[in-house]
Amino acid sequence: MTAVAVPLPSAARAGARLEVDLGTIAANVRIFVARVPALMAVVKADGFGHGAVDVARTALANGATWLGVTSIDEALALRSAGLVAPLLSWLNPVATDWATAIDRRVALALPTPEHAAAVRRAAAQVAKPALVHLHLDCGMAREGASADDWPRLCRSAAEAESAGLFRVEGLMGHLPCADQPGHPADAEGRRRFAWGVDVARASGLSPAVRHLAATAAALDDPLSHHTLCRVGAGLVGIDPTGRAGLQPALTLIAPVVAVRDVPAGTAVGYGHTWLAPRATRLATLPLGYADGLQRGASGRAAVTLRGRRVPIVGRISMDQIVVDAGDLPVSLGDEAVVWGAGGPSTAEWAGWCDTVEHEIVTGVGRRVARVVRRATGEPLVSAA
Ligand SMILES: *Cc1c(COP(=O)(O)O)cnc(C)c1O
């Protein structure tokens, strides 16, 4: 897809930068829209590091009908940016500013009867019904009501609905092992959710949406789809199945800020953990662990320079890395692709860091400049 770069101040253009391709995100969104009954775009953690407002707008422009985030603060930031779509926040302490959320029409996931009581009080204060989704634990022992609490949560929600203080829009759960298709814990989670729906209906609730699936289950477990799927990772190209055709949307680029030719035996970086085995050329890039290049990847990771894969040598520092460019004719001002188009993938970086791609894409530090490439044809949106 053709993309249009938004001009950056020249100082930002010269340093390390993270390019976000919204055209790619749009294509990923459309893949999900074609496969699920309805799509909630999960844009928590700043849209998985891609920019929450940009990802949200792109998702809505391409067929998503809901937005989802973790905290009320994240939800209010989307409202302040002018997004008026249905929006759910699902992880908040009991003592929180529910009133503002209710006032801004942020739907609230309720995991305990205590949350329900607090939200009910806030709804009475602002004299507006709270939009709520009852959240059932479907096998992670993490968030969501226990089976013991669920009937009581349903009854109190039904009662608040009769009193005009709740509008119970949804029921939700989350599966623990959806990236391992056929895992028995997910079958158990689906059964638990079906039970939860029955209990809610028997309590007099008739929620418009039921949602259980995230990215992996949206792709691989149609029995979990119900009426809505909550998808985050997949929108930014993280594909647990490896065959959905999703594409990554980030490219991390860094300029060469120092070049030196060194003799064999030259020690590099803190602790002298690497010695040049031969005469070689070293290049320094101004990115380190404060920018998301995890120190634990020292000795394993690589970048691409002038089209060739070159290893990061010595320890990854807070602000910089050194690569062994060998006989490449590298010069000051050349640019390395740390990951993304033309360089290593975020999946490779995840392997080098013993983690998942989610942690790589959400881990880029704030001092790295962001460059947003907008899909042509999309409505022009203001800079975040
Ligand atoms: C993060 C999250 C999602 C999105 O999960 P992905 O696997 O990234 O699609 C959905 N639901 C809940 C409750 C989440 O915390």
mmCIF file of C-alpha atoms and ligand atoms in Angstrom:
data_model
loop_
_atom_site.group_PDB
_atom_site.id
_atom_site.type_symbol
_atom_site.label_atom_id
_atom_site.label_comp_id
_atom_site.label_asym_id
_atom_site.label_seq_id
_atom_site.Cartn_x
_atom_site.Cartn_y
_atom_site.Cartn_z
ATOM 1 C CA MET A 1 0.000 0.000 0.000
ATOM 2 C CA THR A 2 1.263 3.493 -0.766
ATOM 3 C CA ALA A 3 2.011 5.517 2.291
ATOM 4 C CA VAL A 4 2.555 9.165 2.996
ATOM 5 C CA ALA A 5 5.216 10.217 5.471
ATOM 6 C CA VAL A 6 4.409 12.985 7.864
ATOM 7 C CA PRO A 7 7.286 15.475 7.942
ATOM 8 C CA LEU A 8 9.249 15.534 11.152
ATOM 9 C CA PRO A 9 11.413 18.276 12.570
ATOM 10 C CA SER A 10 14.897 17.753 11.125
ATOM 11 C CA ALA A 11 16.407 17.037 14.549
ATOM 12 C CA ALA A 12 14.039 14.103 15.013
ATOM 13 C CA ARG A 13 14.620 12.827 11.493
ATOM 14 C CA ALA A 14 18.345 12.611 12.113
ATOM 15 C CA GLY A 15 18.155 10.440 15.237
ATOM 16 C CA ALA A 16 16.841 6.967 15.895
ATOM 17 C CA ARG A 17 13.235 6.644 14.805
ATOM 18 C CA LEU A 18 10.370 4.211 14.910
ATOM 19 C CA GLU A 19 8.256 4.175 11.770
ATOM 20 C CA VAL A 20 4.647 3.054 12.117
ATOM 21 C CA ASP A 21 2.863 2.037 8.924
ATOM 22 C CA LEU A 22 -0.873 2.519 9.380
ATOM 23 C CA GLY A 23 -1.588 1.059 5.939
ATOM 24 C CA THR A 24 -0.254 -2.257 7.206
ATOM 25 C CA ILE A 25 -2.392 -1.999 10.333
ATOM 26 C CA ALA A 26 -5.427 -1.254 8.150
ATOM 27 C CA ALA A 27 -4.768 -4.444 6.145
ATOM 28 C CA ASN A 28 -4.418 -6.478 9.360
ATOM 29 C CA VAL A 29 -7.683 -5.041 10.669
ATOM 30 C CA ARG A 30 -9.486 -6.065 7.491
ATOM 31 C CA ILE A 31 -8.220 -9.636 7.850
ATOM 32 C CA PHE A 32 -9.916 -9.853 11.247
ATOM 33 C CA VAL A 33 -13.063 -8.038 10.148
ATOM 34 C CA ALA A 34 -13.493 -10.728 7.473
ATOM 35 C CA ARG A 35 -13.123 -13.535 10.017
ATOM 36 C CA VAL A 36 -14.974 -12.523 13.169
ATOM 37 C CA PRO A 37 -18.587 -11.526 13.938
ATOM 38 C CA ALA A 38 -17.507 -8.080 15.179
ATOM 39 C CA LEU A 39 -14.148 -6.587 16.099
ATOM 40 C CA MET A 40 -13.049 -4.771 19.231
ATOM 41 C CA ALA A 41 -9.661 -3.165 18.541
ATOM 42 C CA VAL A 42 -7.579 -3.502 21.700
ATOM 43 C CA VAL A 43 -5.292 -0.466 21.856
ATOM 44 C CA LYS A 44 -3.928 -0.783 25.386
ATOM 45 C CA ALA A 45 -0.285 0.056 26.126
ATOM 46 C CA ASP A 46 -0.340 2.855 23.543
ATOM 47 C CA GLY A 47 -1.704 0.586 20.869
ATOM 48 C CA PHE A 48 0.953 -2.059 21.583
ATOM 49 C CA GLY A 49 3.561 0.665 21.113
ATOM 50 C CA HIS A 50 2.145 1.804 17.755
ATOM 51 C CA GLY A 51 0.176 4.835 19.014
ATOM 52 C CA ALA A 52 -3.234 4.216 20.584
ATOM 53 C CA VAL A 53 -5.091 7.018 18.820
ATOM 54 C CA ASP A 54 -3.655 6.192 15.387
ATOM 55 C CA VAL A 55 -4.335 2.473 15.723
ATOM 56 C CA ALA A 56 -7.837 3.145 17.058
ATOM 57 C CA ARG A 57 -8.715 5.495 14.184
ATOM 58 C CA THR A 58 -7.269 3.112 11.636
ATOM 59 C CA ALA A 59 -9.196 0.182 13.104
ATOM 60 C CA LEU A 60 -12.506 2.068 13.154
ATOM 61 C CA ALA A 61 -11.975 3.291 9.580
ATOM 62 C CA ASN A 62 -11.515 -0.322 8.475
ATOM 63 C CA GLY A 63 -14.448 -2.034 10.131
ATOM 64 C CA ALA A 64 -13.808 -2.365 13.864
ATOM 65 C CA THR A 65 -16.829 -1.267 15.909
ATOM 66 C CA TRP A 66 -15.442 -1.303 19.461
ATOM 67 C CA LEU A 67 -12.286 -0.109 21.192
ATOM 68 C CA GLY A 68 -10.792 -1.780 24.246
ATOM 69 C CA VAL A 69 -8.148 -0.680 26.746
ATOM 70 C CA THR A 70 -6.965 -1.701 30.175
ATOM 71 C CA SER A 71 -7.326 1.410 32.337
ATOM 72 C CA ILE A 72 -9.801 4.267 32.507
ATOM 73 C CA ASP A 73 -6.916 6.705 31.922
ATOM 74 C CA GLU A 74 -6.214 5.042 28.593
ATOM 75 C CA ALA A 75 -9.916 5.230 27.747
ATOM 76 C CA LEU A 76 -10.206 8.904 28.633
ATOM 77 C CA ALA A 77 -7.188 9.696 26.456
ATOM 78 C CA LEU A 78 -9.051 8.194 23.489
ATOM 79 C CA ARG A 79 -12.183 10.183 24.332
ATOM 80 C CA SER A 80 -10.097 13.364 24.605
ATOM 81 C CA ALA A 81 -8.708 12.666 21.142
ATOM 82 C CA GLY A 82 -12.269 12.795 19.841
ATOM 83 C CA LEU A 83 -13.013 9.086 19.513
ATOM 84 C CA VAL A 84 -16.688 8.476 20.245
ATOM 85 C CA ALA A 85 -16.937 4.737 19.397
ATOM 86 C CA PRO A 86 -18.039 2.194 22.011
ATOM 87 C CA LEU A 87 -15.066 1.799 24.319
ATOM 88 C CA LEU A 88 -14.416 -0.699 27.124
ATOM 89 C CA SER A 89 -11.927 -0.474 30.022
ATOM 90 C CA TRP A 90 -11.365 -3.711 31.930
ATOM 91 C CA LEU A 91 -8.802 -3.427 34.694
ATOM 92 C CA ASN A 92 -9.284 -0.815 37.395
ATOM 93 C CA PRO A 93 -8.978 -0.695 41.164
ATOM 94 C CA VAL A 94 -12.196 -0.512 43.184
ATOM 95 C CA ALA A 95 -11.319 3.017 44.296
ATOM 96 C CA THR A 96 -11.102 4.851 41.005
ATOM 97 C CA ASP A 97 -12.779 7.775 39.260
ATOM 98 C CA TRP A 98 -15.754 5.812 37.960
ATOM 99 C CA ALA A 99 -17.889 8.948 37.700
ATOM 100 C CA THR A 100 -15.733 10.499 34.982
ATOM 101 C CA ALA A 101 -15.706 7.220 33.077
ATOM 102 C CA ILE A 102 -19.495 6.971 33.256
ATOM 103 C CA ASP A 103 -19.850 10.584 32.211
ATOM 104 C CA ARG A 104 -17.604 10.015 29.150
ATOM 105 C CA ARG A 105 -19.538 6.859 28.229
ATOM 106 C CA VAL A 106 -16.634 4.498 28.870
ATOM 107 C CA ALA A 107 -17.991 0.977 29.366
ATOM 108 C CA LEU A 108 -16.599 -0.692 32.472
ATOM 109 C CA ALA A 109 -15.740 -4.335 33.008
ATOM 110 C CA LEU A 110 -16.780 -5.460 36.494
ATOM 111 C CA PRO A 111 -14.799 -8.331 38.001
ATOM 112 C CA THR A 112 -16.119 -8.340 41.587
ATOM 113 C CA PRO A 113 -19.284 -7.444 43.512
ATOM 114 C CA GLU A 114 -17.210 -4.707 45.210
ATOM 115 C CA HIS A 115 -16.532 -3.107 41.823
ATOM 116 C CA ALA A 116 -20.244 -3.354 41.020
ATOM 117 C CA ALA A 117 -21.153 -1.566 44.250
ATOM 118 C CA ALA A 118 -18.622 1.229 43.653
ATOM 119 C CA VAL A 119 -19.761 1.777 40.066
ATOM 120 C CA ARG A 120 -23.374 1.781 41.160
ATOM 121 C CA ARG A 121 -22.643 4.551 43.693
ATOM 122 C CA ALA A 122 -20.851 6.583 41.023
ATOM 123 C CA ALA A 123 -23.761 6.155 38.597
ATOM 124 C CA ALA A 124 -26.159 7.420 41.226
ATOM 125 C CA GLN A 125 -23.888 10.438 41.776
ATOM 126 C CA VAL A 126 -23.679 11.439 38.127
ATOM 127 C CA ALA A 127 -27.300 10.418 37.537
ATOM 128 C CA LYS A 128 -26.435 8.456 34.395
ATOM 129 C CA PRO A 129 -26.500 4.693 33.906
ATOM 130 C CA ALA A 130 -23.071 3.036 33.815
ATOM 131 C CA LEU A 131 -22.386 0.884 30.758
ATOM 132 C CA VAL A 132 -21.071 -2.372 32.179
ATOM 133 C CA HIS A 133 -19.626 -5.690 31.044
ATOM 134 C CA LEU A 134 -19.543 -8.454 33.632
ATOM 135 C CA HIS A 135 -16.172 -10.189 33.575
ATOM 136 C CA LEU A 136 -15.947 -13.906 34.374
ATOM 137 C CA ASP A 137 -12.647 -15.664 35.061
ATOM 138 C CA CYS A 138 -12.426 -18.392 32.411
ATOM 139 C CA GLY A 139 -9.300 -20.104 33.639
ATOM 140 C CA MET A 140 -6.472 -17.682 34.367
ATOM 141 C CA ALA A 141 -7.004 -16.851 38.017
ATOM 142 C CA ARG A 142 -5.994 -13.329 37.084
ATOM 143 C CA GLU A 143 -8.904 -10.948 36.523
ATOM 144 C CA GLY A 144 -12.608 -11.696 36.258
ATOM 145 C CA ALA A 145 -15.083 -12.989 38.826
ATOM 146 C CA SER A 146 -14.695 -16.442 40.313
ATOM 147 C CA ALA A 147 -17.489 -18.936 39.714
ATOM 148 C CA ASP A 148 -18.388 -18.466 43.376
ATOM 149 C CA ASP A 149 -18.868 -14.706 42.974
ATOM 150 C CA TRP A 150 -20.509 -14.789 39.536
ATOM 151 C CA PRO A 151 -24.162 -15.435 40.529
ATOM 152 C CA ARG A 152 -23.986 -12.626 43.100
ATOM 153 C CA LEU A 153 -22.355 -10.270 40.586
ATOM 154 C CA CYS A 154 -25.101 -11.059 38.053
ATOM 155 C CA ARG A 155 -27.878 -10.492 40.600
ATOM 156 C CA SER A 156 -26.483 -7.177 41.801
ATOM 157 C CA ALA A 157 -26.000 -6.016 38.199
ATOM 158 C CA ALA A 158 -29.585 -6.986 37.310
ATOM 159 C CA GLU A 159 -30.835 -5.112 40.320
ATOM 160 C CA ALA A 160 -28.800 -1.997 39.408
ATOM 161 C CA GLU A 161 -30.140 -2.266 35.878
ATOM 162 C CA SER A 162 -33.733 -2.327 37.174
ATOM 163 C CA ALA A 163 -32.908 0.751 39.246
ATOM 164 C CA GLY A 164 -31.731 2.539 36.098
ATOM 165 C CA LEU A 165 -28.132 2.734 37.297
ATOM 166 C CA PHE A 166 -26.522 0.089 35.006
ATOM 167 C CA ARG A 167 -26.949 -0.823 31.420
ATOM 168 C CA VAL A 168 -25.423 -4.303 31.222
ATOM 169 C CA GLU A 169 -24.101 -4.305 27.653
ATOM 170 C CA GLY A 170 -21.766 -7.256 27.748
ATOM 171 C CA LEU A 171 -20.388 -10.419 29.274
ATOM 172 C CA MET A 172 -16.696 -11.178 28.914
ATOM 173 C CA GLY A 173 -14.094 -13.824 29.610
ATOM 174 C CA HIS A 174 -10.513 -14.463 28.463
ATOM 175 C CA LEU A 175 -8.953 -17.797 27.469
ATOM 176 C CA PRO A 176 -5.643 -18.898 28.983
ATOM 177 C CA CYS A 177 -4.044 -21.076 26.272
ATOM 178 C CA ALA A 178 -5.482 -19.949 22.937
ATOM 179 C CA ASP A 179 -2.051 -19.945 21.280
ATOM 180 C CA GLN A 180 -2.013 -23.731 21.763
ATOM 181 C CA PRO A 181 -4.996 -24.866 19.638
ATOM 182 C CA GLY A 182 -7.001 -27.675 21.193
ATOM 183 C CA HIS A 183 -5.657 -27.077 24.692
ATOM 184 C CA PRO A 184 -8.123 -28.575 27.201
ATOM 185 C CA ALA A 185 -7.988 -25.451 29.382
ATOM 186 C CA ASP A 186 -9.646 -23.504 26.584
ATOM 187 C CA ALA A 187 -12.431 -26.066 26.209
ATOM 188 C CA GLU A 188 -12.949 -25.689 29.942
ATOM 189 C CA GLY A 189 -12.885 -21.885 29.582
ATOM 190 C CA ARG A 190 -15.541 -22.018 26.855
ATOM 191 C CA ARG A 191 -17.731 -24.238 29.052
ATOM 192 C CA ARG A 192 -17.270 -21.880 31.971
ATOM 193 C CA PHE A 193 -18.261 -18.916 29.809
ATOM 194 C CA ALA A 194 -21.374 -20.708 28.493
ATOM 195 C CA TRP A 195 -22.342 -21.428 32.103
ATOM 196 C CA GLY A 196 -21.756 -17.762 32.955
ATOM 197 C CA VAL A 197 -24.022 -16.644 30.107
ATOM 198 C CA ASP A 198 -26.784 -18.981 31.363
ATOM 199 C CA VAL A 199 -26.479 -17.658 34.903
ATOM 200 C CA ALA A 200 -26.602 -14.058 33.657
ATOM 201 C CA ARG A 201 -29.723 -14.727 31.601
ATOM 202 C CA ALA A 202 -31.392 -16.517 34.500
ATOM 203 C CA SER A 203 -30.702 -13.376 36.552
ATOM 204 C CA GLY A 204 -32.735 -11.364 34.051
ATOM 205 C CA LEU A 205 -29.819 -9.873 32.070
ATOM 206 C CA SER A 206 -29.844 -9.746 28.264
ATOM 207 C CA PRO A 207 -26.498 -8.223 27.264
ATOM 208 C CA ALA A 208 -26.040 -7.234 23.626
ATOM 209 C CA VAL A 209 -22.471 -8.549 23.337
ATOM 210 C CA ARG A 210 -20.573 -11.588 24.604
ATOM 211 C CA HIS A 211 -16.820 -11.717 24.116
ATOM 212 C CA LEU A 212 -14.229 -14.349 24.976
ATOM 213 C CA ALA A 213 -11.675 -14.481 22.130
ATOM 214 C CA ALA A 214 -8.489 -12.439 21.686
ATOM 215 C CA THR A 215 -6.083 -12.673 18.713
ATOM 216 C CA ALA A 216 -5.201 -16.371 18.870
ATOM 217 C CA ALA A 217 -8.760 -17.572 19.486
ATOM 218 C CA ALA A 218 -10.126 -15.151 16.877
ATOM 219 C CA LEU A 219 -7.878 -16.907 14.336
ATOM 220 C CA ASP A 220 -8.032 -20.482 15.537
ATOM 221 C CA ASP A 221 -11.045 -21.142 17.740
ATOM 222 C CA PRO A 222 -14.373 -20.216 16.100
ATOM 223 C CA LEU A 223 -16.294 -21.795 19.007
ATOM 224 C CA SER A 224 -15.036 -18.931 21.163
ATOM 225 C CA HIS A 225 -16.188 -16.094 18.897
ATOM 226 C CA HIS A 226 -19.650 -15.401 20.368
ATOM 227 C CA THR A 227 -20.706 -11.918 19.164
ATOM 228 C CA LEU A 228 -17.428 -9.959 19.407
ATOM 229 C CA CYS A 229 -13.666 -10.648 19.444
ATOM 230 C CA ARG A 230 -11.138 -8.476 21.283
ATOM 231 C CA VAL A 231 -8.015 -8.269 19.127
ATOM 232 C CA GLY A 232 -4.822 -6.405 19.950
ATOM 233 C CA ALA A 233 -1.618 -8.196 18.956
ATOM 234 C CA GLY A 234 -3.013 -9.327 15.603
ATOM 235 C CA LEU A 235 -3.760 -5.763 14.514
ATOM 236 C CA VAL A 236 -0.070 -4.905 14.780
ATOM 237 C CA GLY A 237 0.971 -8.027 12.909
ATOM 238 C CA ILE A 238 1.727 -10.482 15.693
ATOM 239 C CA ASP A 239 0.444 -13.783 14.333
ATOM 240 C CA PRO A 240 0.371 -16.721 16.755
ATOM 241 C CA THR A 241 -0.722 -19.076 13.955
ATOM 242 C CA GLY A 242 1.962 -18.001 11.477
ATOM 243 C CA ARG A 243 -0.508 -18.327 8.592
ATOM 244 C CA ALA A 244 -3.054 -15.538 8.875
ATOM 245 C CA GLY A 245 -1.184 -13.196 6.532
ATOM 246 C CA LEU A 246 -0.722 -10.498 9.166
ATOM 247 C CA GLN A 247 2.180 -8.075 8.631
ATOM 248 C CA PRO A 248 4.288 -6.184 11.169
ATOM 249 C CA ALA A 249 3.892 -2.415 11.005
ATOM 250 C CA LEU A 250 7.023 -1.134 12.769
ATOM 251 C CA THR A 251 10.497 -0.325 11.524
ATOM 252 C CA LEU A 252 13.166 0.783 13.984
ATOM 253 C CA ILE A 253 15.982 2.713 12.329
ATOM 254 C CA ALA A 254 19.189 4.174 13.760
ATOM 255 C CA PRO A 255 21.916 6.292 12.187
ATOM 256 C CA VAL A 256 25.592 5.419 12.465
ATOM 257 C CA VAL A 257 27.130 7.953 14.838
ATOM 258 C CA ALA A 258 30.710 6.628 14.987
ATOM 259 C CA VAL A 259 32.882 4.410 12.795
ATOM 260 C CA ARG A 260 36.335 3.074 13.630
ATOM 261 C CA ASP A 261 38.763 0.603 12.107
ATOM 262 C CA VAL A 262 40.317 -1.484 14.847
ATOM 263 C CA PRO A 263 43.053 -4.146 15.030
ATOM 264 C CA ALA A 264 42.458 -7.749 16.137
ATOM 265 C CA GLY A 265 42.147 -7.988 19.918
ATOM 266 C CA THR A 266 40.323 -4.668 20.417
ATOM 267 C CA ALA A 267 37.925 -4.927 23.361
ATOM 268 C CA VAL A 268 34.439 -3.445 22.983
ATOM 269 C CA GLY A 269 32.088 -1.935 25.550
ATOM 270 C CA TYR A 270 31.533 -2.302 29.294
ATOM 271 C CA GLY A 271 33.250 -5.300 30.835
ATOM 272 C CA HIS A 272 35.218 -6.049 27.656
ATOM 273 C CA THR A 273 32.953 -9.009 26.905
ATOM 274 C CA TRP A 274 33.914 -9.067 23.213
ATOM 275 C CA LEU A 275 37.334 -8.935 21.570
ATOM 276 C CA ALA A 276 37.709 -8.377 17.856
ATOM 277 C CA PRO A 277 38.893 -11.729 16.426
ATOM 278 C CA ARG A 278 40.449 -9.916 13.448
ATOM 279 C CA ALA A 279 41.004 -6.406 12.191
ATOM 280 C CA THR A 280 37.561 -5.008 11.532
ATOM 281 C CA ARG A 281 35.368 -1.938 11.271
ATOM 282 C CA LEU A 282 33.054 -1.080 14.160
ATOM 283 C CA ALA A 283 30.017 1.170 13.948
ATOM 284 C CA THR A 284 28.149 2.756 16.859
ATOM 285 C CA LEU A 285 24.361 3.276 16.850
ATOM 286 C CA PRO A 286 22.626 5.612 19.341
ATOM 287 C CA LEU A 287 20.107 3.141 20.781
ATOM 288 C CA GLY A 288 20.343 0.993 23.875
ATOM 289 C CA TYR A 289 18.328 -0.687 26.568
ATOM 290 C CA ALA A 290 16.620 2.570 27.559
ATOM 291 C CA ASP A 291 15.230 2.548 24.026
ATOM 292 C CA GLY A 292 14.023 -1.051 24.146
ATOM 293 C CA LEU A 293 17.064 -3.051 23.034
ATOM 294 C CA GLN A 294 17.158 -5.426 25.970
ATOM 295 C CA ARG A 295 20.566 -5.873 27.569
ATOM 296 C CA GLY A 296 19.909 -9.614 27.788
ATOM 297 C CA ALA A 297 20.189 -9.789 23.996
ATOM 298 C CA SER A 298 23.897 -8.815 24.188
ATOM 299 C CA GLY A 299 25.998 -11.324 22.275
ATOM 300 C CA ARG A 300 23.018 -12.613 20.259
ATOM 301 C CA ALA A 301 21.261 -9.791 18.448
ATOM 302 C CA ALA A 302 22.020 -8.245 15.076
ATOM 303 C CA VAL A 303 20.946 -5.344 12.878
ATOM 304 C CA THR A 304 21.067 -4.776 9.134
ATOM 305 C CA LEU A 305 23.526 -2.275 7.708
ATOM 306 C CA ARG A 306 23.926 -1.618 3.970
ATOM 307 C CA GLY A 307 21.776 -4.690 3.361
ATOM 308 C CA ARG A 308 23.949 -7.042 5.407
ATOM 309 C CA ARG A 309 23.223 -8.626 8.793
ATOM 310 C CA VAL A 310 25.870 -7.464 11.273
ATOM 311 C CA PRO A 311 26.126 -8.627 14.911
ATOM 312 C CA ILE A 312 25.833 -6.367 17.941
ATOM 313 C CA VAL A 313 29.113 -6.898 19.812
ATOM 314 C CA GLY A 314 29.954 -6.300 23.456
ATOM 315 C CA ARG A 315 27.301 -5.322 25.971
ATOM 316 C CA ILE A 316 24.214 -3.405 24.970
ATOM 317 C CA SER A 317 24.520 -0.114 26.896
ATOM 318 C CA MET A 318 21.748 2.195 28.029
ATOM 319 C CA ASP A 319 22.168 4.556 25.074
ATOM 320 C CA GLN A 320 24.206 2.803 22.435
ATOM 321 C CA ILE A 321 25.290 -0.379 20.730
ATOM 322 C CA VAL A 322 28.336 -1.286 18.679
ATOM 323 C CA VAL A 323 28.097 -3.524 15.624
ATOM 324 C CA ASP A 324 30.863 -5.423 13.879
ATOM 325 C CA ALA A 325 30.598 -4.217 10.295
ATOM 326 C CA GLY A 326 33.540 -6.325 9.074
ATOM 327 C CA ASP A 327 34.634 -5.091 5.652
ATOM 328 C CA LEU A 328 31.437 -3.135 4.909
ATOM 329 C CA PRO A 329 32.169 0.377 3.648
ATOM 330 C CA VAL A 330 30.123 1.923 6.432
ATOM 331 C CA SER A 331 30.287 5.644 6.940
ATOM 332 C CA LEU A 332 28.855 8.263 9.255
ATOM 333 C CA GLY A 333 25.228 8.959 8.484
ATOM 334 C CA ASP A 334 24.479 5.479 7.147
ATOM 335 C CA GLU A 335 21.322 4.049 8.671
ATOM 336 C CA ALA A 336 20.858 0.617 10.227
ATOM 337 C CA VAL A 337 17.567 -1.238 10.372
ATOM 338 C CA VAL A 338 17.320 -2.587 13.905
ATOM 339 C CA TRP A 339 14.099 -4.400 13.118
ATOM 340 C CA GLY A 340 11.332 -4.272 10.554
ATOM 341 C CA ALA A 341 11.329 -3.975 6.757
ATOM 342 C CA GLY A 342 14.816 -4.737 5.452
ATOM 343 C CA GLY A 343 16.152 -5.882 8.818
ATOM 344 C CA PRO A 344 15.677 -8.546 11.479
ATOM 345 C CA SER A 345 12.063 -9.195 12.494
ATOM 346 C CA THR A 346 10.590 -8.432 15.903
ATOM 347 C CA ALA A 347 10.070 -12.198 16.166
ATOM 348 C CA GLU A 348 13.846 -12.671 15.858
ATOM 349 C CA TRP A 349 14.411 -9.996 18.494
ATOM 350 C CA ALA A 350 11.923 -11.789 20.742
ATOM 351 C CA GLY A 351 14.008 -14.951 20.355
ATOM 352 C CA TRP A 352 17.241 -13.080 21.159
ATOM 353 C CA CYS A 353 15.582 -11.620 24.259
ATOM 354 C CA ASP A 354 13.862 -14.858 25.388
ATOM 355 C CA THR A 355 10.485 -13.179 25.218
ATOM 356 C CA VAL A 356 7.442 -12.616 22.987
ATOM 357 C CA GLU A 357 7.049 -10.052 20.217
ATOM 358 C CA HIS A 358 4.515 -8.214 22.374
ATOM 359 C CA GLU A 359 7.296 -7.210 24.751
ATOM 360 C CA ILE A 360 9.533 -6.042 21.912
ATOM 361 C CA VAL A 361 6.941 -3.784 20.251
ATOM 362 C CA THR A 362 5.674 -2.308 23.533
ATOM 363 C CA GLY A 363 9.193 -1.701 24.827
ATOM 364 C CA VAL A 364 10.521 1.091 22.622
ATOM 365 C CA GLY A 365 11.572 4.031 24.808
ATOM 366 C CA ARG A 366 10.011 7.452 24.648
ATOM 367 C CA ARG A 367 13.036 9.298 23.324
ATOM 368 C CA VAL A 368 12.888 7.419 20.022
ATOM 369 C CA ALA A 369 11.114 9.663 17.496
ATOM 370 C CA ARG A 370 7.890 8.291 16.012
ATOM 371 C CA VAL A 371 7.159 8.684 12.314
ATOM 372 C CA VAL A 372 3.631 7.751 11.300
ATOM 373 C CA ARG A 373 2.973 6.654 7.748
ATOM 374 C CA ARG A 374 -0.685 7.094 6.993
ATOM 375 C CA ALA A 375 -2.538 4.896 4.551
ATOM 376 C CA THR A 376 -3.569 6.932 1.530
ATOM 377 C CA GLY A 377 -7.317 7.215 1.194
ATOM 378 C CA GLU A 378 -7.850 7.149 4.923
ATOM 379 C CA PRO A 379 -9.347 10.254 6.446
ATOM 380 C CA LEU A 380 -6.592 12.641 7.410
ATOM 381 C CA VAL A 381 -6.064 12.535 11.152
ATOM 382 C CA SER A 382 -4.361 14.981 13.447
ATOM 383 C CA ALA A 383 -0.969 14.100 14.899
ATOM 384 C CA ALA A 384 -1.194 12.325 18.246
HETATM 385 C C1 LIG B 1 -4.616 -7.717 25.961
HETATM 386 C C2 LIG B 1 -5.976 -8.308 26.044
HETATM 387 C C3 LIG B 1 -6.643 -8.673 24.873
HETATM 388 C C4 LIG B 1 -5.983 -8.636 23.515
HETATM 389 O O1 LIG B 1 -5.188 -9.793 23.417
HETATM 390 P P1 LIG B 1 -4.351 -10.093 22.089
HETATM 391 O O2 LIG B 1 -3.882 -11.482 22.260
HETATM 392 O O3 LIG B 1 -3.255 -9.098 22.073
HETATM 393 O O4 LIG B 1 -5.287 -9.922 20.960
HETATM 394 C C5 LIG B 1 -7.940 -9.122 24.981
HETATM 395 N N1 LIG B 1 -8.543 -9.221 26.183
HETATM 396 C C6 LIG B 1 -7.932 -8.900 27.337
HETATM 397 C C7 LIG B 1 -8.661 -9.043 28.607
HETATM 398 C C8 LIG B 1 -6.628 -8.443 27.302
HETATM 399 O O5 LIG B 1 -6.000 -8.114 28.437
#
